[in-house]
Short mmCIF file of C-alpha atoms in Angstrom, two decimals:
data_model
loop_
_atom_site.label_atom_id
_atom_site.label_comp_id
_atom_site.label_asym_id
_atom_site.label_seq_id
_atom_site.Cartn_x
_atom_site.Cartn_y
_atom_site.Cartn_z
CA MET A 1 -0.07 -0.13 0.05
CA LEU A 2 1.34 3.51 -1.01
CA LEU A 3 0.27 6.77 -0.11
CA VAL A 4 -1.21 8.42 -2.80
CA PRO A 5 -0.29 11.90 -3.31
CA LYS A 6 -2.50 14.82 -3.33
CA CYS A 7 -2.63 16.11 -7.03
CA ILE A 8 -3.82 12.52 -7.74
CA ILE A 9 -6.46 12.35 -5.15
CA ASP A 10 -7.40 15.98 -5.90
CA ASP A 11 -7.91 14.91 -9.59
CA LEU A 12 -10.18 12.14 -8.73
CA HIS A 13 -12.02 13.76 -6.14
CA SER A 14 -12.93 16.33 -9.10
CA LYS A 15 -13.58 13.51 -11.68
CA MET A 16 -15.97 12.13 -9.25
CA SER A 17 -17.72 15.63 -8.40
CA ARG A 18 -17.64 16.17 -12.44
CA THR A 19 -19.05 12.85 -13.05
CA TRP A 20 -21.81 13.50 -10.43
CA TRP A 21 -23.01 17.22 -11.35
CA THR A 22 -22.64 16.96 -15.09
CA SER A 23 -24.70 14.80 -17.69
CA ASN A 24 -22.15 14.49 -20.31
CA GLU A 25 -18.32 15.43 -21.10
CA LYS A 26 -18.63 18.20 -23.38
CA THR A 27 -20.70 20.44 -20.60
CA ARG A 28 -19.37 21.81 -17.28
CA GLY A 29 -21.78 21.41 -14.48
CA TRP A 30 -22.87 23.45 -11.67
CA ALA A 31 -21.75 22.08 -8.64
CA MET A 32 -24.28 22.34 -5.65
CA MET A 33 -22.65 21.09 -2.96
CA LYS A 34 -18.79 21.29 -2.18
CA TRP A 35 -16.87 18.25 -2.04
CA GLU A 36 -15.80 18.01 1.53
CA ARG A 37 -19.87 18.11 2.33
CA MET A 38 -20.26 15.41 -0.14
CA CYS A 39 -18.27 13.29 1.84
CA TYR A 40 -20.47 13.21 4.76
CA PRO A 41 -22.60 10.52 5.74
CA ASN A 42 -26.18 10.37 4.61
CA GLY A 43 -27.59 11.15 7.65
CA MET A 44 -25.53 14.23 8.15
CA GLU A 45 -26.91 16.18 5.28
CA GLY A 46 -24.10 14.30 2.91
CA MET A 47 -24.02 12.13 -0.31
CA GLY A 48 -21.85 9.59 1.48
CA PHE A 49 -18.93 9.70 -0.94
CA ARG A 50 -15.44 8.33 0.37
CA ASP A 51 -12.80 10.75 0.92
CA MET A 52 -9.95 9.25 -1.11
CA LYS A 53 -7.37 10.62 1.41
CA LEU A 54 -9.27 9.48 4.61
CA PHE A 55 -9.07 5.71 3.14
CA ASN A 56 -5.81 5.89 1.64
CA LEU A 57 -4.59 6.88 5.38
CA ALA A 58 -7.06 4.27 7.06
CA LEU A 59 -5.42 1.70 4.10
CA LEU A 60 -1.56 2.42 5.30
CA GLY A 61 -3.15 2.53 9.16
CA ARG A 62 -4.03 -0.91 8.36
CA GLN A 63 -0.95 -2.19 7.46
CA VAL A 64 1.18 -0.20 10.22
CA TRP A 65 -1.22 -1.99 12.72
CA ARG A 66 -0.71 -5.45 11.00
CA LEU A 67 3.21 -4.49 10.83
CA MET A 68 2.30 -4.20 14.73
CA GLN A 69 0.51 -7.23 15.58
CA PHE A 70 2.18 -10.16 13.31
CA LYS A 71 5.61 -10.06 13.81
CA ASP A 72 6.24 -13.34 12.08
CA THR A 73 5.18 -12.39 8.53
CA LEU A 74 7.45 -11.76 5.67
CA CYS A 75 6.73 -8.56 5.34
CA PHE A 76 7.47 -7.66 8.89
CA ARG A 77 10.96 -9.66 8.61
CA VAL A 78 11.81 -7.69 5.63
CA LEU A 79 11.03 -4.27 6.74
CA SER A 80 12.27 -4.58 9.71
CA SER A 81 15.68 -5.89 9.14
CA LYS A 82 16.56 -2.44 7.47
CA TYR A 83 14.42 0.46 8.97
CA PHE A 84 13.46 -0.96 12.37
CA PRO A 85 15.60 -3.49 13.33
CA GLU A 86 14.55 -3.35 17.14
CA GLY A 87 11.32 -4.41 16.27
CA ASP A 88 9.27 -1.30 17.20
CA ILE A 89 7.89 0.45 14.30
CA LEU A 90 7.08 3.60 16.15
CA CYS A 91 10.78 3.66 16.78
CA SER A 92 12.63 3.29 13.04
CA LYS A 93 15.65 4.53 12.16
CA SER A 94 16.14 7.11 9.16
CA CYS A 95 18.19 6.13 6.30
CA ASP A 96 19.07 7.96 3.27
CA LYS A 97 16.72 6.66 0.54
CA PRO A 98 14.08 5.03 2.02
CA SER A 99 11.64 3.10 -0.18
CA TYR A 100 8.22 4.46 -1.19
CA THR A 101 6.66 1.75 0.34
CA TRP A 102 8.51 2.76 3.30
CA SER A 103 7.95 6.27 3.23
CA SER A 104 4.44 6.02 2.75
CA ILE A 105 4.26 3.39 6.19
CA VAL A 106 6.11 6.13 7.91
CA LYS A 107 3.64 9.30 6.96
CA ALA A 108 0.63 7.20 8.24
CA THR A 109 2.61 6.17 11.57
CA GLU A 110 3.09 9.97 12.18
CA PHE A 111 -0.61 10.58 11.46
CA PHE A 112 -1.52 7.96 13.75
CA LYS A 113 0.67 8.50 16.43
CA GLU A 114 -1.79 10.87 17.98
CA GLY A 115 -4.28 8.28 18.54
CA PHE A 116 -2.44 5.80 19.90
CA VAL A 117 -2.68 5.40 23.73
CA TRP A 118 -0.28 3.30 26.36
CA LEU A 119 -1.25 0.12 27.15
CA VAL A 120 1.35 -0.47 30.02
CA GLY A 121 1.00 -3.62 31.21
CA ASP A 122 4.22 -4.91 33.18
CA GLY A 123 6.20 -1.57 32.36
CA ASN A 124 8.59 -3.73 30.09
CA THR A 125 8.10 -2.19 26.80
CA ILE A 126 8.16 1.62 27.84
CA ASP A 127 11.49 2.91 27.15
CA ILE A 128 11.27 6.37 29.48
CA PRO A 129 13.49 8.71 27.72
CA ARG A 130 12.56 7.81 23.85
CA ASP A 131 9.12 7.35 24.02
CA GLN A 132 6.30 10.39 23.42
CA TRP A 133 4.12 10.38 26.74
CA GLY A 134 1.16 11.75 24.95
CA PHE A 135 1.04 15.18 26.65
CA GLU A 136 2.56 18.39 25.51
CA GLY A 137 5.78 18.80 27.09
CA LEU A 138 6.07 16.10 28.64
CA ASN A 139 8.51 13.37 26.67
CA GLY A 140 12.01 11.66 27.25
CA ASP A 141 13.68 14.85 27.10
CA SER A 142 11.66 16.42 29.97
CA ILE A 143 12.05 13.42 32.26
CA GLN A 144 15.39 12.93 31.54
CA ARG A 145 16.03 16.24 33.33
CA TYR A 146 15.02 15.08 36.59
CA LYS A 147 17.66 12.56 37.82
CA LEU A 148 16.69 9.19 36.59
CA HIS A 149 18.64 6.72 38.04
CA VAL A 150 21.26 4.73 35.37
CA ASN A 151 19.16 1.70 36.07
CA GLU A 152 15.75 3.19 35.09
CA ARG A 153 15.40 2.77 31.44
CA LYS A 154 11.93 1.57 31.61
CA VAL A 155 8.72 2.06 33.26
CA ARG A 156 9.17 -1.64 35.10
CA ASP A 157 12.47 0.13 36.81
CA LEU A 158 10.52 3.17 38.48
#
């Protein structure tokens, strides 16, 4: 799954809208509703069209979820060996020329990070200085200002 460029999505939206509002290809129709409004569900006074940008992000989000959940797949093994050797897709290393597939997955991951929540459990997976804590101004850098002992790296160590 790839992140479709904005110009292609805009062109698709334009063609879908033109098809809806015109009777033939030679005339220019009169749009009676903005495209954003057409994407609202029928129950919210829209027409139920699908917003292609959000749909594309949803498909990429599913791929991110699969990479987080199914670590025994060939896709996970190939991508993790090059882009996130520690096995955590949220902590990928930067490389000079990433593939377009990986760049798309990273953009989707950044988009969805705001909606992620912590499941602390036993605290083995949460790295104090590296992970974002979900609050503005509270991240690993601000926590390191306070004196953490050398052996306090994971939440389980606190």
